[in-house]
Coordinates of C-alpha atoms and ligand atoms in Angstrom, one line a residue:
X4 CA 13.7 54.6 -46.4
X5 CA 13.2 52.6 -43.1
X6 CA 16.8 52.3 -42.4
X7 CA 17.4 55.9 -43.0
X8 CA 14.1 56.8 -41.0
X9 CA 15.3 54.3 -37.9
X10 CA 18.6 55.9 -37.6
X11 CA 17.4 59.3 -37.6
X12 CA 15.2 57.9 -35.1
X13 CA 17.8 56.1 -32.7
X14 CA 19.5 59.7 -32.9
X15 CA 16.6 61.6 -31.5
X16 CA 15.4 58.6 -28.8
X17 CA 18.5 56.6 -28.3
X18 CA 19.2 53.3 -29.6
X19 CA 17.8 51.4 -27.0
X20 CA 14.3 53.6 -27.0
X21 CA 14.1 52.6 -30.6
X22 CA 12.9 49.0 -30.3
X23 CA 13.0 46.6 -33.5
X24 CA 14.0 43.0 -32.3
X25 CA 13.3 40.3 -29.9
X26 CA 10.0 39.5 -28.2
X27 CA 7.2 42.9 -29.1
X28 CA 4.2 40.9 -28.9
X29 CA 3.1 43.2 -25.4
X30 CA 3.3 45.8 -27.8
X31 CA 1.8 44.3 -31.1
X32 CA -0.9 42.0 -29.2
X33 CA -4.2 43.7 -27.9
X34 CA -5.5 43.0 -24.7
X35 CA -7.9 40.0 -25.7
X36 CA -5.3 38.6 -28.1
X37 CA -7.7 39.0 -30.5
X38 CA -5.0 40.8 -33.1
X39 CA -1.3 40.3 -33.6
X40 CA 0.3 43.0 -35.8
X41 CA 3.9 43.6 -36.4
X42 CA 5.8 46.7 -36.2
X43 CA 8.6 48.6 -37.8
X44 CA 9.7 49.6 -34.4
X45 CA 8.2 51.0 -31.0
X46 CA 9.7 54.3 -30.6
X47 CA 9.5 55.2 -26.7
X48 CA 10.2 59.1 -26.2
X49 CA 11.2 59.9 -22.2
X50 CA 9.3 63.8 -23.0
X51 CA 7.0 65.9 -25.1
X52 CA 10.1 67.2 -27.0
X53 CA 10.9 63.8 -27.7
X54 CA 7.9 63.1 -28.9
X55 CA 7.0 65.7 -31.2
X56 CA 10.8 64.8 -32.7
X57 CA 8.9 61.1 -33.4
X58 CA 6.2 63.2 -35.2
X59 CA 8.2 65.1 -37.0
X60 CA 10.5 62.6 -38.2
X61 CA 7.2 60.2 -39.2
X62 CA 5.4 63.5 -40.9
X63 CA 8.8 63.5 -43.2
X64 CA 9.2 60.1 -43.9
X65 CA 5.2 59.7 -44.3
X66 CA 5.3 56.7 -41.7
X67 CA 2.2 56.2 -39.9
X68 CA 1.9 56.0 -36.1
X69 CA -0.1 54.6 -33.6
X70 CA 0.0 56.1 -30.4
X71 CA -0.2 53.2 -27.2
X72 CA -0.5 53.7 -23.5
X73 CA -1.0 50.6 -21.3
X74 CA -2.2 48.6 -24.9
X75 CA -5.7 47.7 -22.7
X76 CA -7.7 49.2 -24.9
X77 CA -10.5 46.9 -25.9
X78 CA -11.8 48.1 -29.8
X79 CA -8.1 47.1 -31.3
X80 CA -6.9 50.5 -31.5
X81 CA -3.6 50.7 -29.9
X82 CA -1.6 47.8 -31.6
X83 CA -0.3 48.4 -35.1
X84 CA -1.7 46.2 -38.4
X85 CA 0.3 43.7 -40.4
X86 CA 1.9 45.6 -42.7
X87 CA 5.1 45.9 -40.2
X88 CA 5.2 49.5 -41.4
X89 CA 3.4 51.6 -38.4
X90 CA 5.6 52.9 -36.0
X91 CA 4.2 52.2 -32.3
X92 CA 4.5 55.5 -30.3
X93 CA 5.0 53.8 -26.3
X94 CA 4.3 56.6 -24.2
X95 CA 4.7 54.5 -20.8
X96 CA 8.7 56.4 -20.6
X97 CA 6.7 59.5 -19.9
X98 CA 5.4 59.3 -16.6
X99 CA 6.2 61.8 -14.4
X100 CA 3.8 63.8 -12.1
X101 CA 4.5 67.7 -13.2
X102 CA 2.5 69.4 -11.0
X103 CA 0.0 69.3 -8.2
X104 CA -1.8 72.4 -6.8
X105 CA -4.2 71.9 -3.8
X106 CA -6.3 75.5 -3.8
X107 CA -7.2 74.7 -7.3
X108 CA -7.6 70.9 -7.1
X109 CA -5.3 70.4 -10.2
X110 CA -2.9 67.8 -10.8
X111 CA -0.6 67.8 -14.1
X112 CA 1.0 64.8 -15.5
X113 CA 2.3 62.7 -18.5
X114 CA 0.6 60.9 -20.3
X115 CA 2.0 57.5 -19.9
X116 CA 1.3 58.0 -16.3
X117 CA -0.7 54.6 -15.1
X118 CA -4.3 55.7 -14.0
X119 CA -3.4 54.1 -10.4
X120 CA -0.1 56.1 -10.0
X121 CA -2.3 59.3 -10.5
X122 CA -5.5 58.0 -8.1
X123 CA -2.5 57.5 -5.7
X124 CA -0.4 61.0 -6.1
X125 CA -3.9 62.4 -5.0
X126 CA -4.5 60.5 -2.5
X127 CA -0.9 61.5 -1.1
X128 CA -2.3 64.7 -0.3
X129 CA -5.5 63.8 1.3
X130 CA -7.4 64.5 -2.5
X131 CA -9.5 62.4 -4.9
X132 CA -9.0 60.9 -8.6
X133 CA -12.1 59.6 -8.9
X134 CA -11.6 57.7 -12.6
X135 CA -11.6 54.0 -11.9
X136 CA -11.3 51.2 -13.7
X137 CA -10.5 47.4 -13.8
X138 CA -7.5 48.0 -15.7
X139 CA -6.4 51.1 -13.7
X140 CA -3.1 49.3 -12.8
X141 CA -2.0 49.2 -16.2
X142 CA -4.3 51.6 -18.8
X143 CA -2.2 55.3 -18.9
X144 CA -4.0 58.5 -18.1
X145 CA -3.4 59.3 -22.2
X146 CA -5.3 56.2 -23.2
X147 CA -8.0 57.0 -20.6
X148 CA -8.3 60.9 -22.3
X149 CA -7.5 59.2 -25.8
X150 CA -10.9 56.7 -25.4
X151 CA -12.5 58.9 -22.7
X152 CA -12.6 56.5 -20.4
X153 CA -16.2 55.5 -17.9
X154 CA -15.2 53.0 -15.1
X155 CA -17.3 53.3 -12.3
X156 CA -17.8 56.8 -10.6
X157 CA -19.0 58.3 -13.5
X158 CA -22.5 58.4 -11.7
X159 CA -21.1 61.2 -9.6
X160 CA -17.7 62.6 -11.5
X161 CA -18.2 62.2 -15.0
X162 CA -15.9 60.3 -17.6
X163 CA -12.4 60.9 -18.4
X164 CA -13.5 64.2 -20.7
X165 CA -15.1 65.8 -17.6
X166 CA -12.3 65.4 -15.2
X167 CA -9.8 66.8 -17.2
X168 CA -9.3 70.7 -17.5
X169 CA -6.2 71.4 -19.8
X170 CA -4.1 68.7 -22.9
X171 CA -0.7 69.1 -24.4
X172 CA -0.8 67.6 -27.6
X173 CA 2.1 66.3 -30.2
X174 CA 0.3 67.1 -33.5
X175 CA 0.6 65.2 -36.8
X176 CA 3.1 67.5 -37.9
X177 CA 5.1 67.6 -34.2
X178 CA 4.1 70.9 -33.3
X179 CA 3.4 71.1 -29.5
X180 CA -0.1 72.7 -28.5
X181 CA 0.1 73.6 -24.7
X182 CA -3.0 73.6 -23.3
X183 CA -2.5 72.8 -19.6
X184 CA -4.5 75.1 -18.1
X185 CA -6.1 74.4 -14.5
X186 CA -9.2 77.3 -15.4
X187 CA -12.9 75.6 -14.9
X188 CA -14.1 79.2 -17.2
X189 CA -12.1 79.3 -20.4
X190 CA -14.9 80.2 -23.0
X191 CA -11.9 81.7 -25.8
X192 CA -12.6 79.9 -28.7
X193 CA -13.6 76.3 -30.1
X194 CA -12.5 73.6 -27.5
X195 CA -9.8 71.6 -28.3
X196 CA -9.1 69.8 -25.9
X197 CA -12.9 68.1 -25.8
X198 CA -11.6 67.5 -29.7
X199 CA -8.6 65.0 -28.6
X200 CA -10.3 63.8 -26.0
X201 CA -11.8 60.3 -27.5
X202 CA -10.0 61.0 -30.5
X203 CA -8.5 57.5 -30.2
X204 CA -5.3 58.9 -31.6
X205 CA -6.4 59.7 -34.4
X206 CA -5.8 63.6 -34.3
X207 CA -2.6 64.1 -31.8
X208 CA -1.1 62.8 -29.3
X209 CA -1.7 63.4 -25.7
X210 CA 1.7 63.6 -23.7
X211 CA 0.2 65.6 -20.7
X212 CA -3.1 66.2 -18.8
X213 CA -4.2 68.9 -16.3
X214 CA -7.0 66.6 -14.2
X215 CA -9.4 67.8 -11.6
X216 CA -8.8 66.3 -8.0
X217 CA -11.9 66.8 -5.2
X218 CA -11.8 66.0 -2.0
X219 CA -11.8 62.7 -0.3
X220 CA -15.0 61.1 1.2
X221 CA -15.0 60.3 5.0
X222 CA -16.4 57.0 4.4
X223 CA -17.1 54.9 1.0
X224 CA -19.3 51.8 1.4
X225 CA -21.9 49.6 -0.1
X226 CA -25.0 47.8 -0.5
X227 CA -26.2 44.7 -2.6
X228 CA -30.1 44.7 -3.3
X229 CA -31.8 42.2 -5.2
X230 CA -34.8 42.8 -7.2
X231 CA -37.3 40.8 -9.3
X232 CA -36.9 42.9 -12.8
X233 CA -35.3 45.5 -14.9
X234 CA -38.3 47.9 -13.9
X235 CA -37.5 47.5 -9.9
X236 CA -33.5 48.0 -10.5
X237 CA -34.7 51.0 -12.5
X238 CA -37.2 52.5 -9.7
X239 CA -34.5 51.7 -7.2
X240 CA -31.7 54.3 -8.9
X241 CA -34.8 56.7 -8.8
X242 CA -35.3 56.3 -5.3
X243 CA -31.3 55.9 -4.5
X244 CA -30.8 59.3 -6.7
X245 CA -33.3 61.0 -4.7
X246 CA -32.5 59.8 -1.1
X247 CA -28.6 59.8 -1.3
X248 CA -28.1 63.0 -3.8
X249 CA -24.3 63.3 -4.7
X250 CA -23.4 60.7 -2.4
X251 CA -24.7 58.0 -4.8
X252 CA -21.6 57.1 -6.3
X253 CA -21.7 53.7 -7.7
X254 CA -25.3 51.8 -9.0
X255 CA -24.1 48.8 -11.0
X256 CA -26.4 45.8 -12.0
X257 CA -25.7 42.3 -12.2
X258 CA -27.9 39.6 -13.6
X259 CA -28.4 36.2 -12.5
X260 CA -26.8 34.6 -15.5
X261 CA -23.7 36.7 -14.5
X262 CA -23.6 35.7 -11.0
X263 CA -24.0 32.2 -11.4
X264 CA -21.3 32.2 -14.1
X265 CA -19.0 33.9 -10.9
X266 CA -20.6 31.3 -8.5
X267 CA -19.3 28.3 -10.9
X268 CA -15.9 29.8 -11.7
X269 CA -15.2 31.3 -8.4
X270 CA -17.4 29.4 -5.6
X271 CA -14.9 31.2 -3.3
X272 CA -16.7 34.6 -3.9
X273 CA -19.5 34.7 -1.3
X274 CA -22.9 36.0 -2.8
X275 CA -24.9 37.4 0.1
X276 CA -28.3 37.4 -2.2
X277 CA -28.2 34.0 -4.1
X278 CA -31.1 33.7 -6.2
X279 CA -31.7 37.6 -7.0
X280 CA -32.9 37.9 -11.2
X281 CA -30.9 41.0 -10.8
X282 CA -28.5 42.1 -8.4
X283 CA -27.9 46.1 -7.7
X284 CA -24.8 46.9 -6.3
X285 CA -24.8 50.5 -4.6
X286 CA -22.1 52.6 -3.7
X287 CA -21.8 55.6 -1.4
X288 CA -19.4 58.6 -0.6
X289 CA -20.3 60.0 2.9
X290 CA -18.5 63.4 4.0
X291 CA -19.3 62.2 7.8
X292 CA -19.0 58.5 8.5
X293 CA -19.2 54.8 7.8
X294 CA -22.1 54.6 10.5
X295 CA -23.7 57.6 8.9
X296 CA -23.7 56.1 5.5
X297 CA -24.8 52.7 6.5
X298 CA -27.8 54.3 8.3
X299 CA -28.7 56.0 5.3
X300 CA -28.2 52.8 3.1
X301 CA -30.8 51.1 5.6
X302 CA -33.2 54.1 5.4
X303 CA -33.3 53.9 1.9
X304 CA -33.5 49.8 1.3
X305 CA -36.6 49.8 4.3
X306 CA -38.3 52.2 2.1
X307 CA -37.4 50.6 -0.8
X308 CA -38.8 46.8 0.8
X309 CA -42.1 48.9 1.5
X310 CA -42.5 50.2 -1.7
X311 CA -42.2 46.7 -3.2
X312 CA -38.9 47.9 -5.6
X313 CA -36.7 45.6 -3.5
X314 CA -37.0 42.1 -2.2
X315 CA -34.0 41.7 -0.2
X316 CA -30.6 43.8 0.7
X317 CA -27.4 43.2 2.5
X318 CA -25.2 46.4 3.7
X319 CA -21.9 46.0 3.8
X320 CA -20.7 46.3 7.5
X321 CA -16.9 46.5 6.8
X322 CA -14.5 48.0 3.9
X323 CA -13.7 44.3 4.2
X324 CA -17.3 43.5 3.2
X325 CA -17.4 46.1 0.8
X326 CA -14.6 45.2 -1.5
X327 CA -16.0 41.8 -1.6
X328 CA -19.2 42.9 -3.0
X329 CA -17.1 45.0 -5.6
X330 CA -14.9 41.8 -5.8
X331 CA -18.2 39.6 -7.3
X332 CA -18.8 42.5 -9.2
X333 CA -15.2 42.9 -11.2
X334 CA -15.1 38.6 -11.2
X335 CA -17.4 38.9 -13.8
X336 CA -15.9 39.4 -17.3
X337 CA -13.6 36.6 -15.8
X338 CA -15.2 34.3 -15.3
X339 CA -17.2 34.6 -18.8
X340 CA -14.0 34.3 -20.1
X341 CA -13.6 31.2 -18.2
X342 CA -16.7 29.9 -19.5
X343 CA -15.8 30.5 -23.3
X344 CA -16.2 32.6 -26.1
X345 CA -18.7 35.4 -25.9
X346 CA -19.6 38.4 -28.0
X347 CA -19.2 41.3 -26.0
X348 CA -21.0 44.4 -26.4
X349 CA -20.7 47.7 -24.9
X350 CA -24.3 49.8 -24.9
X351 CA -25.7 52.7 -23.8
X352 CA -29.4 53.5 -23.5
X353 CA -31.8 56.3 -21.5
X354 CA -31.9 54.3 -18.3
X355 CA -36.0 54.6 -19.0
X356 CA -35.6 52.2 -22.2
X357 CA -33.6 50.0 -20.5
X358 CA -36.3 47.5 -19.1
X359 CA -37.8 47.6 -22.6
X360 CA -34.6 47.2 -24.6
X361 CA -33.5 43.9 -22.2
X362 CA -37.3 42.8 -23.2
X363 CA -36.8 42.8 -26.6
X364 CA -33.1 41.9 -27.6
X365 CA -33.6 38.9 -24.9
X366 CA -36.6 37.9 -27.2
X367 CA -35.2 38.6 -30.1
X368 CA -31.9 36.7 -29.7
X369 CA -33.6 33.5 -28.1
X370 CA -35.8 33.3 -31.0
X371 CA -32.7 33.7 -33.7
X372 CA -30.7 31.2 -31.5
X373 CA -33.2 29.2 -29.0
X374 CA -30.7 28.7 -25.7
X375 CA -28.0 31.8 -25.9
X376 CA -27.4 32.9 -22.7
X377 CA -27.2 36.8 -21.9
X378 CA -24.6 37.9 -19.9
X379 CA -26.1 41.3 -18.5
X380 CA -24.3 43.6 -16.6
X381 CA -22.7 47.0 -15.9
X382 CA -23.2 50.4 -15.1
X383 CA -26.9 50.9 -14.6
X384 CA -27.1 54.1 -12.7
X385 CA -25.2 55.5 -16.2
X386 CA -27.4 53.8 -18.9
X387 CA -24.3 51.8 -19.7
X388 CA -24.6 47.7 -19.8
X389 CA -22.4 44.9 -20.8
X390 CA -25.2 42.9 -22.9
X391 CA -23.3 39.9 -23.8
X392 CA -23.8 36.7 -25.4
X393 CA -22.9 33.6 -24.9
X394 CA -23.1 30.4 -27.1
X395 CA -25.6 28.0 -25.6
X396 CA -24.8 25.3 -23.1
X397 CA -22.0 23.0 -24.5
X398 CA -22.1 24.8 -27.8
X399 CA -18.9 25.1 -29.4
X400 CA -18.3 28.8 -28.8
X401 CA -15.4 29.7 -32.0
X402 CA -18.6 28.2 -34.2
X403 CA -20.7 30.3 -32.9
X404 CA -18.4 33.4 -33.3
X405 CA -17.4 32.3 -36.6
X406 CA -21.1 31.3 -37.7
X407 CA -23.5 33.9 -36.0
X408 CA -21.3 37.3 -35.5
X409 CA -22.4 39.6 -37.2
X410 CA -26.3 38.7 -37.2
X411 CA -26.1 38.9 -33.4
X412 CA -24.4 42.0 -33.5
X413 CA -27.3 43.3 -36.2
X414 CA -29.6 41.9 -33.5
X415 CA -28.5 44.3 -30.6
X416 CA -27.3 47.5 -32.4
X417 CA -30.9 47.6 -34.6
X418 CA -32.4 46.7 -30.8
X419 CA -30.1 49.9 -29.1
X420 CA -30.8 51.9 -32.4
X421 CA -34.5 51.7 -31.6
X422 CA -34.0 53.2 -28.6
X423 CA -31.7 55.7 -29.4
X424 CA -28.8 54.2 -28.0
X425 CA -25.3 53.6 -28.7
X426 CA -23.4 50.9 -29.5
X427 CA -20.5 52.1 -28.2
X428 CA -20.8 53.4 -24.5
X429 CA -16.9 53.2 -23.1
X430 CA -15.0 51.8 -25.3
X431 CA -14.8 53.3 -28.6
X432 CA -14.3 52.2 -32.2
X433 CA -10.6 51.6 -32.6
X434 CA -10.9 49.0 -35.8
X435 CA -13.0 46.7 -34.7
X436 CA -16.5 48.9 -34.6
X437 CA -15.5 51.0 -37.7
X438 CA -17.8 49.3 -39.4
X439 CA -20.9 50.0 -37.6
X440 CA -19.8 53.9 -37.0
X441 CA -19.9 53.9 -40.9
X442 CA -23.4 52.7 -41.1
X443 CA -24.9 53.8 -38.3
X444 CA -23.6 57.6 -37.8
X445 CA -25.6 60.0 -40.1
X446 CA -23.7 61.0 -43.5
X447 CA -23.3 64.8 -41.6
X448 CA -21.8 63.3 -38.6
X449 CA -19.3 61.3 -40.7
X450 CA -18.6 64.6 -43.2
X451 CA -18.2 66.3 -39.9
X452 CA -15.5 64.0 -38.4
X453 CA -13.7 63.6 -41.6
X454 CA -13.3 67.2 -42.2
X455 CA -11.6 67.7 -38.8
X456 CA -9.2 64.3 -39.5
X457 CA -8.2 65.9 -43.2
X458 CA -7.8 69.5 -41.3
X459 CA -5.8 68.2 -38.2
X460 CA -4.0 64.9 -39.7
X461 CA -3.7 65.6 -43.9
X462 CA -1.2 63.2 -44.3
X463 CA -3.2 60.5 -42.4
X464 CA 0.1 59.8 -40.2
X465 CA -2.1 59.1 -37.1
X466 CA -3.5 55.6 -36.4
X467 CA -5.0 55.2 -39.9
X468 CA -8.3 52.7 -39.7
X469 CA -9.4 53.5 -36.4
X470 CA -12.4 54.9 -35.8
X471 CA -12.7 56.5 -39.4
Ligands
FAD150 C1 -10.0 44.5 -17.5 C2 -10.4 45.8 -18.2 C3 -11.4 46.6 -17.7 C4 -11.8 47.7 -18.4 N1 -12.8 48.5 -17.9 C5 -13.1 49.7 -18.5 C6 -14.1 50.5 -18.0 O1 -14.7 50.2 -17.0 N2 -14.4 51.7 -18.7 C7 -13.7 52.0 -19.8 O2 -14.0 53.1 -20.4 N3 -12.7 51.2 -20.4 C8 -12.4 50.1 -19.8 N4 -11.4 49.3 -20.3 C9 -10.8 49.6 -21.5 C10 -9.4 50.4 -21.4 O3 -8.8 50.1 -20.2 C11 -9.6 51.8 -21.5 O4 -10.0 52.1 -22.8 C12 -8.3 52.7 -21.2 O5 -8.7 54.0 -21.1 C13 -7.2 52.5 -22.2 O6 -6.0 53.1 -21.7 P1 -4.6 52.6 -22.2 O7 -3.5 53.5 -21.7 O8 -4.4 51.1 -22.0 O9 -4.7 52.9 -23.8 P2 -4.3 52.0 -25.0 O10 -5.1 50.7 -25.0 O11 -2.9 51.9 -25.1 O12 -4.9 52.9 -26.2 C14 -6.3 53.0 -26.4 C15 -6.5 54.0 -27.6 O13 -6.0 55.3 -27.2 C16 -5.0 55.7 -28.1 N5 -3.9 56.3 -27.2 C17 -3.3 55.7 -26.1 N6 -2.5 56.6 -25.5 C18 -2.6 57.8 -26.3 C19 -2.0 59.1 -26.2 N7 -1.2 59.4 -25.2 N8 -2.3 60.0 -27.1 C20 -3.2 59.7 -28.1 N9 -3.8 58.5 -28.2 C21 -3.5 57.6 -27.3 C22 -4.5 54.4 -28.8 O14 -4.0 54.7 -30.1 C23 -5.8 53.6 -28.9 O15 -6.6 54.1 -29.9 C24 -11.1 48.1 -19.6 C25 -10.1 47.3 -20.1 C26 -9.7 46.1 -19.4 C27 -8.6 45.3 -20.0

């Protein structure tokens, strides 16, 4: 069957689209090289026509696909398993820019189109892309819609699902749904395109994306702050929501255990507030000026300092100044990586409970395992942290991992749970959180989302063991 299937195949791509040999680890190897799979091939169609040939060749041969943009992903969902039967669907060929209208803000593209390429076709014209990420240079615009991407400016522009308008999807049987529209009104109907949007591949595959464009800021800068607790960073997004509006477009916490993990790994970095318990790093988008939004940084951190929700602040005086703050900031997960093994988790809470949850996962952690160290960080002013742990000083971390798992894990989620959280904010469930959606979704959520996998994907062709 697979030799027939990969001939039929190298007919419809070309031979050299239709990889099988040599070195595929960038394609079988996720991100954190935490999962090796092998592939029957990597099929890599150059356009949607292509790529719906892929599908329809896979629906006939029942081979199963797994649909990869810039292989970032972070849940293990866009490398294949084992088995060395999956086909790997690259869509990084497809990258063109189709279409860019300025009255209506609109900008259509591939898929495979790098998130940077499409921040920088906007900015081209004067216009905005306002998804950002750390791994914008590589991650495509399809695996952004496919996981529904956060990143930084969601604050102000939403994730991935709320800055796109219009999909064309590949479907499990290679039919072509074209739904690029550039309408912000279309009420005709159920909405598919929110349906493939975080879909993870699982239901069709994104080869092209109408997205919404604004316009530029005049000025973006910045402002670190440090406060004494969780409360005061809280209060402060209340005040910074009030006082800067819409122009409040980054508020991203970083605690001290973070920072001094950056300080040791990277003493280069310069840390204006050393000694913070938590640092807040704010960002605004000013339609006038630099000046203007500096002056309105320092209105808001004197009035902060008076109301006792601050202790100290530094605003950035140069974009020079400004990316370095954003430079600690992204230095981060490095340097935790640089320090050792960690278990990483990706929350989300009501930015209320978020004193109250650090409160009682700290405690409950230290008392399970006296001297872990919590790596807490992330996007406060969206209720999203990155609540990691990390094995106590000189602890042998791949022990810990190996050991203690799972009963940290139980530790946090039952800690979010109580709060109503989620234990996946950003970055999905690919196969490594499939698990914990199984217990921890209702049984009607779970009915729900298998009913629409059996209606859309009967044949199970599309990334099978991710997310369900
Ligand atoms: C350093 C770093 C920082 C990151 N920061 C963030 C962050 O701030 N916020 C955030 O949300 N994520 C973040 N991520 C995670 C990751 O970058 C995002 O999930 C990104 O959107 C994935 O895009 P990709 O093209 O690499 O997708 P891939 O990793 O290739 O795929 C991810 C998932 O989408 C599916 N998929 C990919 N392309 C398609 C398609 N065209 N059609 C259908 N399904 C598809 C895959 O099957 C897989 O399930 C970060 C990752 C790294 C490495």
């Amino acid at each position: 069957m697979s030799a027939e299937f990969l001939n039929e195949l190298r007919a419809a791509l070309g031979a050299d689209h239709v990889l099988c040999d040599g070195d595929l680890s960038s394609y079988e190897q996720d991100w954190r090289k935490r999962w090796h799979g092998k592939a029957l091939a990597v099929a890599r169609p150059a356009d949607t026509a292509q790529a719906a040939a892929v599908m329809r060749l896979c629906a006939r041969h029942g081979v199963t696909v797994v649909p990869q943009g810039g292989n970032t992903g972070l849940v293990v969902g866009s490398v294949p398993d084992d088995s060395g039967r999956q086909l790997v669907l690259s869509l990084r060929r497809m990258n063109r820019v189709r279409a860019l209208d300025t009255a209506n803000l609109t900008l259509t593209v591939d898929a495979g189109c790098v998130l940077q390429s499409v921040q920088e076709a906007a900015e081209a014209q004067g216009l905005l892309f306002p998804l950002s990420l750390a791994a914008e240079g590589s991650a495509t615009i399809g695996g952004n819609l496919a996981t529904n991407a956060g990143g930084t400016q969601v604050l102000r522009f939403g994730n991935a699902r709320e800055l796109c308008l219009g999909l064309e999807v590949v479907t499990a049987q290679g039919e072509v749904w074209d739904g690029l529209t550039g309408l912000r009104k279309d009420n005709t109907g159920y909405d598919l395109r929110d349906l493939f949007i975080g879909s993870e591949g699982t239901l069709g595959v994104i080869t092209g994306a109408t997205l919404k464009l604004f316009p530029r800021p005049a000025a973006v800068t910045t402002a670190l702050a440090a406060c004494a607790s969780m409360e005061q960073a809280v209060g402060l997004l209340k005040a910074a929501r009030q006082k800067l509006g819409a122009g409040l477009t980054g508020f991203e916490v970083m605690g001290r255990f973070a920072l001094d993990l950056v300080a040791k790994h990277f003493p280069e970095l310069p840390q204006p507030l050393p000694g913070a318990a938590w640092t807040v790093l704010l960002e605004q988008s000013d339609d006038e000026s630099e000046t203007h939004a500096q002056e309105r940084f320092e209105a808001l951190l004197a009035t902060a300092l008076e109301d006792g929700l601050i202790e100290d602040a530094a605003v950035a005086q140069s974009q020079t100044q400004s990316k370095a703050m954003w430079h600690v900031r992204e230095s981060i997960s490095l340097a935790q990586a640089q320090e050792g093994l960690n278990i990483k988790h990706d929350i989300a809470l009501p930015v209320s409970s978020i004193p109250a949850f650090c409160a009682q996962a700290d405690a409950a952690l230290q008392s399970a395992f006296p001297g872990v160290r919590i790596v807490n960080f992330g996007h406060l002013g969206d209720g999203n942290l990155h609540y990691n742990v990390q094995v106590p000083e000189g602890g042998d971390g791949a022990a810990f991992l190996r050991d203690h798992e799972p009963a940290v894990n139980r530790i946090v989620f039952d800690a979010v749970q109580s709060f109503d959280g989620s234990f996946s904010a950003e970055h999905g469930i690919g196969s490594l959180k499939r698990e914990e959606l199984a217990q921890r979704k209702s049984p009607t959520a779970m009915a729900l989302m298998r009913a629409i996998k059996q209606a859309l994907d009967p044949q199970g062709l599309l990334n099978p063991g991710r997310v369900l």
